[in-house]
Coordinates of C-alpha atoms in Angstrom, one line a residue:
M1004 CA 28.1 -9.9 48.2
A1005 CA 25.4 -10.2 45.5
V1006 CA 26.2 -11.9 42.2
T1007 CA 26.2 -9.4 39.3
I1008 CA 25.9 -9.7 35.6
K1009 CA 29.6 -9.1 35.3
D1010 CA 30.3 -12.1 37.5
V1011 CA 28.1 -14.3 35.2
A1012 CA 29.8 -12.8 32.1
K1013 CA 33.3 -13.6 33.4
L1014 CA 32.4 -17.2 34.3
A1015 CA 30.6 -17.8 31.0
G1016 CA 33.4 -16.1 28.9
V1017 CA 31.0 -13.6 27.3
S1018 CA 30.3 -9.9 27.6
P1019 CA 27.9 -8.4 30.2
S1020 CA 25.6 -7.3 27.3
T1021 CA 25.4 -10.9 26.1
V1022 CA 24.2 -11.9 29.6
S1023 CA 21.7 -9.1 29.5
R1024 CA 20.4 -10.3 26.2
V1025 CA 20.0 -13.9 27.5
C1026 CA 18.0 -12.5 30.4
N1027 CA 15.7 -10.7 27.9
D1028 CA 15.4 -13.8 25.7
N1029 CA 17.0 -12.1 22.7
P1030 CA 16.7 -14.3 19.6
A1031 CA 20.1 -13.2 18.4
I1032 CA 21.8 -15.3 21.0
S1033 CA 22.8 -18.8 19.9
R1034 CA 21.6 -21.8 21.8
E1035 CA 25.1 -22.8 22.8
T1036 CA 25.9 -19.3 24.2
R1037 CA 22.5 -19.2 26.0
E1038 CA 23.1 -22.6 27.6
R1039 CA 26.6 -21.5 28.7
V1040 CA 25.3 -18.3 30.3
Q1041 CA 22.4 -20.1 32.0
K1042 CA 24.8 -22.7 33.4
A1043 CA 27.0 -19.9 34.8
M1044 CA 23.9 -18.3 36.4
T1045 CA 23.0 -21.6 38.1
Q1046 CA 26.5 -22.2 39.3
L1047 CA 26.8 -18.7 40.8
G1048 CA 23.2 -18.6 42.1
Y1049 CA 22.4 -15.5 40.0
E1050 CA 18.8 -14.4 40.8
L1051 CA 17.2 -13.9 37.4
P1052 CA 13.8 -12.6 38.6
A1053 CA 15.5 -9.8 40.5
A1054 CA 17.6 -8.8 37.5
N1055 CA 14.5 -8.7 35.3
D1056 CA 12.7 -6.5 37.8
A1057 CA 15.6 -4.0 37.7
Q1058 CA 15.7 -4.0 33.9
T1059 CA 12.0 -3.5 33.4
S1060 CA 12.1 -0.1 35.2
T1061 CA 12.2 2.4 32.3
S1062 CA 11.1 5.9 31.9
M1063 CA 9.5 5.0 28.5
K1064 CA 5.8 4.3 28.7
M1065 CA 4.8 4.1 25.0
V1066 CA 6.5 3.7 21.6
G1067 CA 4.8 4.5 18.3
I1068 CA 5.4 2.0 15.5
I1069 CA 5.2 3.7 12.1
L1070 CA 4.3 1.7 9.0
P1071 CA 4.3 3.0 5.4
P1072 CA 0.9 4.1 3.9
S1073 CA -1.6 1.3 3.8
P1074 CA -2.3 1.4 0.0
Q1075 CA 1.3 0.2 -0.5
D1076 CA 0.4 -3.4 0.6
A1077 CA 1.7 -2.8 4.1
Y1078 CA -1.2 -4.8 5.7
D1079 CA -0.5 -7.8 3.4
N1080 CA 3.3 -7.9 3.8
T1081 CA 4.3 -10.3 6.6
F1082 CA 7.6 -8.5 7.1
Y1083 CA 5.7 -5.8 9.1
L1084 CA 3.8 -8.4 11.1
K1085 CA 7.0 -10.2 12.1
A1086 CA 8.8 -7.0 12.9
I1087 CA 5.9 -5.8 15.1
R1088 CA 5.9 -9.1 16.9
G1089 CA 9.6 -8.6 17.7
I1090 CA 9.0 -5.1 18.9
S1091 CA 5.9 -6.1 21.0
R1092 CA 7.7 -9.0 22.6
L1093 CA 10.4 -6.8 24.1
C1094 CA 8.1 -4.0 24.9
N1095 CA 5.8 -6.4 26.8
Q1096 CA 8.8 -7.6 28.8
Q1097 CA 9.8 -4.1 29.6
Q1098 CA 6.2 -3.0 30.4
V1099 CA 6.2 -0.5 27.5
A1100 CA 3.0 0.0 25.5
S1101 CA 3.1 0.2 21.7
N1102 CA 0.8 1.9 19.2
V1103 CA 0.8 1.1 15.5
I1104 CA 0.5 4.2 13.2
T1105 CA -0.3 4.1 9.5
G1106 CA -2.6 5.9 7.0
K1107 CA -3.6 6.3 3.4
D1108 CA -0.7 8.6 2.7
Y1109 CA 2.3 10.2 4.4
E1110 CA 0.3 13.3 5.3
E1111 CA -2.1 11.3 7.3
I1112 CA 0.7 9.4 9.0
L1113 CA 2.3 12.7 9.9
Q1114 CA -0.9 14.0 11.4
S1115 CA -1.1 10.9 13.6
V1116 CA 2.5 11.3 14.8
Q1117 CA 1.9 15.0 15.5
A1118 CA -1.2 14.1 17.6
L1119 CA 0.7 11.6 19.6
H1120 CA 3.5 14.1 20.1
R1121 CA 1.2 16.8 21.3
S1122 CA -0.6 14.5 23.7
G1123 CA 2.7 13.5 25.3
M1124 CA 1.6 9.8 25.1
A1125 CA 4.5 8.5 22.9
D1126 CA 8.0 8.7 24.2
G1127 CA 9.6 7.6 20.9
F1128 CA 8.9 6.1 17.5
I1129 CA 10.1 3.1 15.5
M1130 CA 9.9 3.5 11.8
L1131 CA 9.4 0.3 9.8
Y1132 CA 10.5 1.8 6.6
S1133 CA 13.1 4.2 5.2
K1134 CA 12.7 6.4 2.2
K1135 CA 14.1 9.5 0.6
D1136 CA 12.4 12.9 1.3
D1137 CA 10.3 11.7 4.2
I1138 CA 8.1 14.4 5.8
V1139 CA 7.6 12.2 8.9
V1140 CA 11.4 12.0 9.6
D1141 CA 11.7 15.7 9.0
Y1142 CA 9.1 16.3 11.7
L1143 CA 10.8 14.0 14.2
C1144 CA 14.2 15.7 13.6
E1145 CA 12.7 19.2 13.8
H1146 CA 11.2 18.5 17.2
G1147 CA 14.1 16.5 18.6
L1148 CA 12.0 13.4 19.1
L1149 CA 13.6 10.0 19.8
Y1150 CA 13.2 7.6 16.9
V1151 CA 14.7 4.4 15.5
I1152 CA 14.7 3.5 11.8
V1153 CA 14.4 -0.2 10.7
G1154 CA 16.4 0.5 7.6
K1155 CA 19.1 2.9 6.5
A1156 CA 19.0 6.6 7.3
N1157 CA 18.8 8.9 4.2
E1158 CA 19.9 12.0 6.1
L1159 CA 21.8 12.6 9.3
A1160 CA 23.1 9.1 9.2
N1161 CA 25.6 9.7 12.0
Q1162 CA 22.9 10.9 14.3
T1163 CA 20.2 8.3 13.5
I1164 CA 19.7 5.0 15.4
C1165 CA 19.4 2.4 12.7
I1166 CA 18.7 -1.4 12.7
D1167 CA 19.2 -2.8 9.2
N1168 CA 20.4 -5.6 7.0
D1169 CA 23.3 -5.2 4.6
N1170 CA 20.9 -5.0 1.6
L1171 CA 23.7 -4.2 -0.8
L1172 CA 25.5 -7.4 0.2
A1173 CA 22.3 -9.4 0.1
G1174 CA 21.4 -8.2 -3.4
R1175 CA 24.9 -9.1 -4.6
E1176 CA 24.8 -12.5 -3.0
A1177 CA 21.3 -13.3 -4.4
T1178 CA 22.7 -12.4 -7.9
D1179 CA 25.9 -14.4 -7.3
Y1180 CA 23.6 -17.4 -6.4
L1181 CA 22.0 -17.2 -9.8
Y1182 CA 25.3 -16.7 -11.5
D1183 CA 26.7 -19.8 -9.8
L1184 CA 23.8 -21.8 -11.2
G1185 CA 24.9 -20.9 -14.7
H1186 CA 22.6 -17.9 -15.4
R1187 CA 24.1 -15.1 -17.5
R1188 CA 20.9 -13.2 -18.4
I1189 CA 19.6 -12.1 -15.0
G1190 CA 16.8 -9.6 -14.5
Y1191 CA 15.7 -7.5 -11.5
L1192 CA 12.2 -6.8 -10.2
G1193 CA 11.9 -4.5 -7.2
G1194 CA 10.1 -1.8 -5.4
R1195 CA 10.6 1.9 -6.0
S1196 CA 14.2 3.1 -5.5
D1197 CA 13.1 5.9 -3.1
F1198 CA 12.7 3.1 -0.6
L1199 CA 16.3 2.6 0.5
Y1200 CA 16.2 -1.1 1.0
A1201 CA 15.1 -1.6 -2.6
S1202 CA 17.7 0.8 -3.9
D1203 CA 20.5 -1.1 -2.1
R1204 CA 19.3 -4.5 -3.3
K1205 CA 19.2 -3.2 -6.8
S1206 CA 22.7 -1.7 -6.4
G1207 CA 23.9 -5.1 -5.1
Y1208 CA 22.4 -6.8 -8.1
Q1209 CA 24.2 -4.4 -10.5
L1210 CA 27.4 -4.8 -8.6
S1211 CA 27.3 -8.5 -9.0
L1212 CA 26.8 -8.2 -12.7
L1213 CA 29.7 -5.9 -13.1
Q1214 CA 32.0 -8.1 -11.0
H1215 CA 31.1 -11.0 -13.2
E1216 CA 31.6 -8.9 -16.3
L1217 CA 28.0 -9.1 -17.3
P1218 CA 26.2 -6.2 -18.9
V1219 CA 23.7 -4.1 -16.8
R1220 CA 20.8 -4.0 -19.2
A1221 CA 18.2 -1.3 -18.4
E1222 CA 15.4 -3.3 -20.1
Y1223 CA 16.0 -6.2 -17.7
C1224 CA 15.2 -4.0 -14.6
F1225 CA 11.8 -3.1 -13.4
E1226 CA 10.5 -1.1 -10.4
L1227 CA 6.9 -1.5 -9.4
E1228 CA 4.6 0.8 -7.4
S1229 CA 2.7 -2.3 -6.3
I1230 CA 1.8 -5.8 -7.4
H1231 CA -1.0 -4.3 -9.5
S1232 CA 1.3 -2.0 -11.5
D1233 CA 1.0 -1.4 -15.2
T1234 CA 4.7 -2.2 -15.4
L1235 CA 3.7 -5.9 -15.4
D1236 CA 2.6 -5.4 -19.1
T1237 CA 6.1 -4.2 -20.0
L1238 CA 7.5 -7.2 -18.1
Q1239 CA 5.3 -9.5 -20.2
E1240 CA 6.8 -8.0 -23.4
L1241 CA 10.3 -8.7 -22.2
L1242 CA 9.4 -12.3 -21.3
A1243 CA 8.1 -12.8 -24.9
R1244 CA 11.5 -12.0 -26.3
E1245 CA 14.0 -14.7 -27.4
D1246 CA 16.7 -13.0 -25.3
R1247 CA 14.6 -12.8 -22.2
P1248 CA 16.3 -13.2 -18.8
T1249 CA 16.6 -16.8 -17.6
A1250 CA 16.5 -15.7 -14.0
F1251 CA 15.3 -12.8 -11.8
V1252 CA 16.3 -11.3 -8.5
V1253 CA 13.1 -10.0 -6.9
S1254 CA 13.2 -7.6 -3.9
D1255 CA 10.1 -9.0 -2.2
D1256 CA 8.2 -12.3 -2.1
M1257 CA 5.0 -10.5 -3.0
L1258 CA 6.5 -9.1 -6.2
A1259 CA 7.8 -12.6 -6.9
L1260 CA 4.3 -13.9 -6.8
A1261 CA 3.3 -11.3 -9.3
L1262 CA 6.2 -12.5 -11.6
E1263 CA 5.0 -16.1 -11.1
R1264 CA 1.5 -15.0 -12.2
V1265 CA 2.9 -13.4 -15.4
C1266 CA 5.0 -16.5 -16.2
L1267 CA 1.9 -18.7 -15.7
Q1268 CA -0.1 -16.5 -18.1
M1269 CA 2.7 -16.9 -20.7
Q1270 CA 3.0 -20.6 -20.1
L1271 CA 6.6 -20.2 -18.9
S1272 CA 7.7 -22.8 -16.3
I1273 CA 9.4 -22.0 -13.0
P1274 CA 12.3 -23.0 -12.7
D1275 CA 12.7 -24.6 -16.1
D1276 CA 12.2 -21.4 -18.1
I1277 CA 12.7 -18.8 -15.4
S1278 CA 14.5 -19.1 -12.1
I1279 CA 13.5 -16.7 -9.2
I1280 CA 15.2 -15.7 -6.0
S1281 CA 13.3 -13.2 -3.8
F1282 CA 13.5 -11.6 -0.4
N1283 CA 11.9 -11.8 3.1
N1284 CA 11.3 -15.6 3.3
S1285 CA 7.7 -14.9 4.1
L1286 CA 4.7 -17.3 4.2
Y1287 CA 4.1 -16.4 0.6
A1288 CA 7.5 -17.9 -0.3
Q1289 CA 6.5 -21.2 1.3
L1290 CA 3.0 -21.3 -0.1
S1291 CA 3.8 -20.5 -3.7
S1292 CA 4.2 -23.2 -6.3
P1293 CA 7.0 -23.9 -6.7
Q1294 CA 8.2 -22.7 -3.3
L1295 CA 10.4 -19.7 -3.6
T1296 CA 14.1 -19.6 -2.9
S1297 CA 14.3 -16.5 -0.7
V1298 CA 16.6 -14.3 1.4
D1299 CA 15.6 -14.4 5.1
I1300 CA 16.3 -11.0 6.5
N1301 CA 15.1 -11.8 10.1
P1302 CA 12.3 -9.2 10.5
F1303 CA 11.6 -10.5 14.1
Q1304 CA 15.1 -9.7 15.1
L1305 CA 15.1 -6.4 13.3
G1306 CA 12.0 -5.4 15.4
H1307 CA 13.4 -6.8 18.6
E1308 CA 16.7 -4.9 18.2
A1309 CA 14.8 -1.7 17.4
A1310 CA 12.7 -2.0 20.6
A1311 CA 15.8 -2.7 22.6
Q1312 CA 17.6 0.4 21.2
I1313 CA 14.8 2.8 21.7
I1314 CA 14.3 1.8 25.3
N1315 CA 18.0 1.9 25.9
H1316 CA 18.4 5.4 24.4
A1317 CA 15.3 6.6 26.3
E1318 CA 17.1 5.6 29.6
Y1319 CA 20.5 6.9 28.5
P1320 CA 19.8 9.9 26.1
N1321 CA 23.5 10.8 25.8
L1322 CA 24.4 7.6 24.1
M1323 CA 25.8 7.9 20.5
A1324 CA 23.5 6.8 17.8
T1325 CA 23.6 3.0 17.4
K1326 CA 24.0 1.1 14.1
I1327 CA 23.1 -2.6 14.2
V1328 CA 23.3 -4.9 11.2
V1329 CA 21.2 -8.0 11.4
P1330 CA 22.5 -10.9 9.3
H1331 CA 20.6 -12.5 6.4
R1332 CA 20.7 -16.0 4.8
I1333 CA 19.5 -17.6 1.6
I1334 CA 16.8 -20.3 2.1
E1335 CA 17.0 -22.6 -0.9
R1336 CA 13.8 -24.1 -2.3
D1337 CA 12.5 -25.1 -5.7
S1338 CA 12.3 -21.8 -7.8
C1339 CA 15.9 -21.9 -9.0
K1340 CA 17.5 -24.3 -11.4
K1341 CA 21.0 -24.9 -12.6
I1342 CA 21.5 -24.4 -16.3
E1343 CA 24.3 -25.0 -18.8
S1344 CA 26.2 -21.9 -19.8

């Protein structure tokens, strides 16, 4: 009798889905678990190539990867590049083609999605953003098309496949990190709140302040359309005040660079005058001076899980909508400093 995934799972002491993820080289699997599963495969004589051949047979031929409009710095943000790499890696393994979709605005993106739908080329879509009042999501829902959101669903949450971080928790933990360093005047700089990840990170920041019995000061909070926003002038006015924040939670590394530039123009030192913790742990965080303390949200794994789910739901359309939360972690560098309360 041929050895099955269940046999391997039983010997390794893991679930069959974990064995499947090891076979697909899923980055979410720890090295210890991977080695235990591989040892069980060897011991049982499990034929990995045959298993892969079976798993690559899928009815899905192409997936569309939808980015936000290009004027919103989508091409410059390494989050999207890492997520696309995670999607492409699994799609290549499963012999599924991928096609990146973006445009100058949401109308242009919608037109591209409509064209792919009418042509019958794309079997499903992965959205690398999540926002309120999205005409693209409305179209996908109206036509019953398969899609996965990397982020949180704004509507029809119980019917939408989502791969996300716990951005509320991450925002709270980033603020807690600054509080533990002695900061009590903590500001927030983020993207527009109609993007749900930014809204959740801001809510997490506010929750941390309330839990530590600190005031939530509206003048300490800024939302930017882009790194070129006129709001930076207002930020400069705040930093000129004697009661300016001693630290900032910033929802994206690129925005943190904009804040660093304003501080440099005002001859404020980071981290001596202003501490900064940001999000994404991108190349920008590592190349900035000083290097940014940043929350790593694992965009590669977000993309990889999104691809796995859309292929799985294409094969088994009666599955309930899956919700997967990818963990985050704080990468400590040089942009934060402990101060005396």
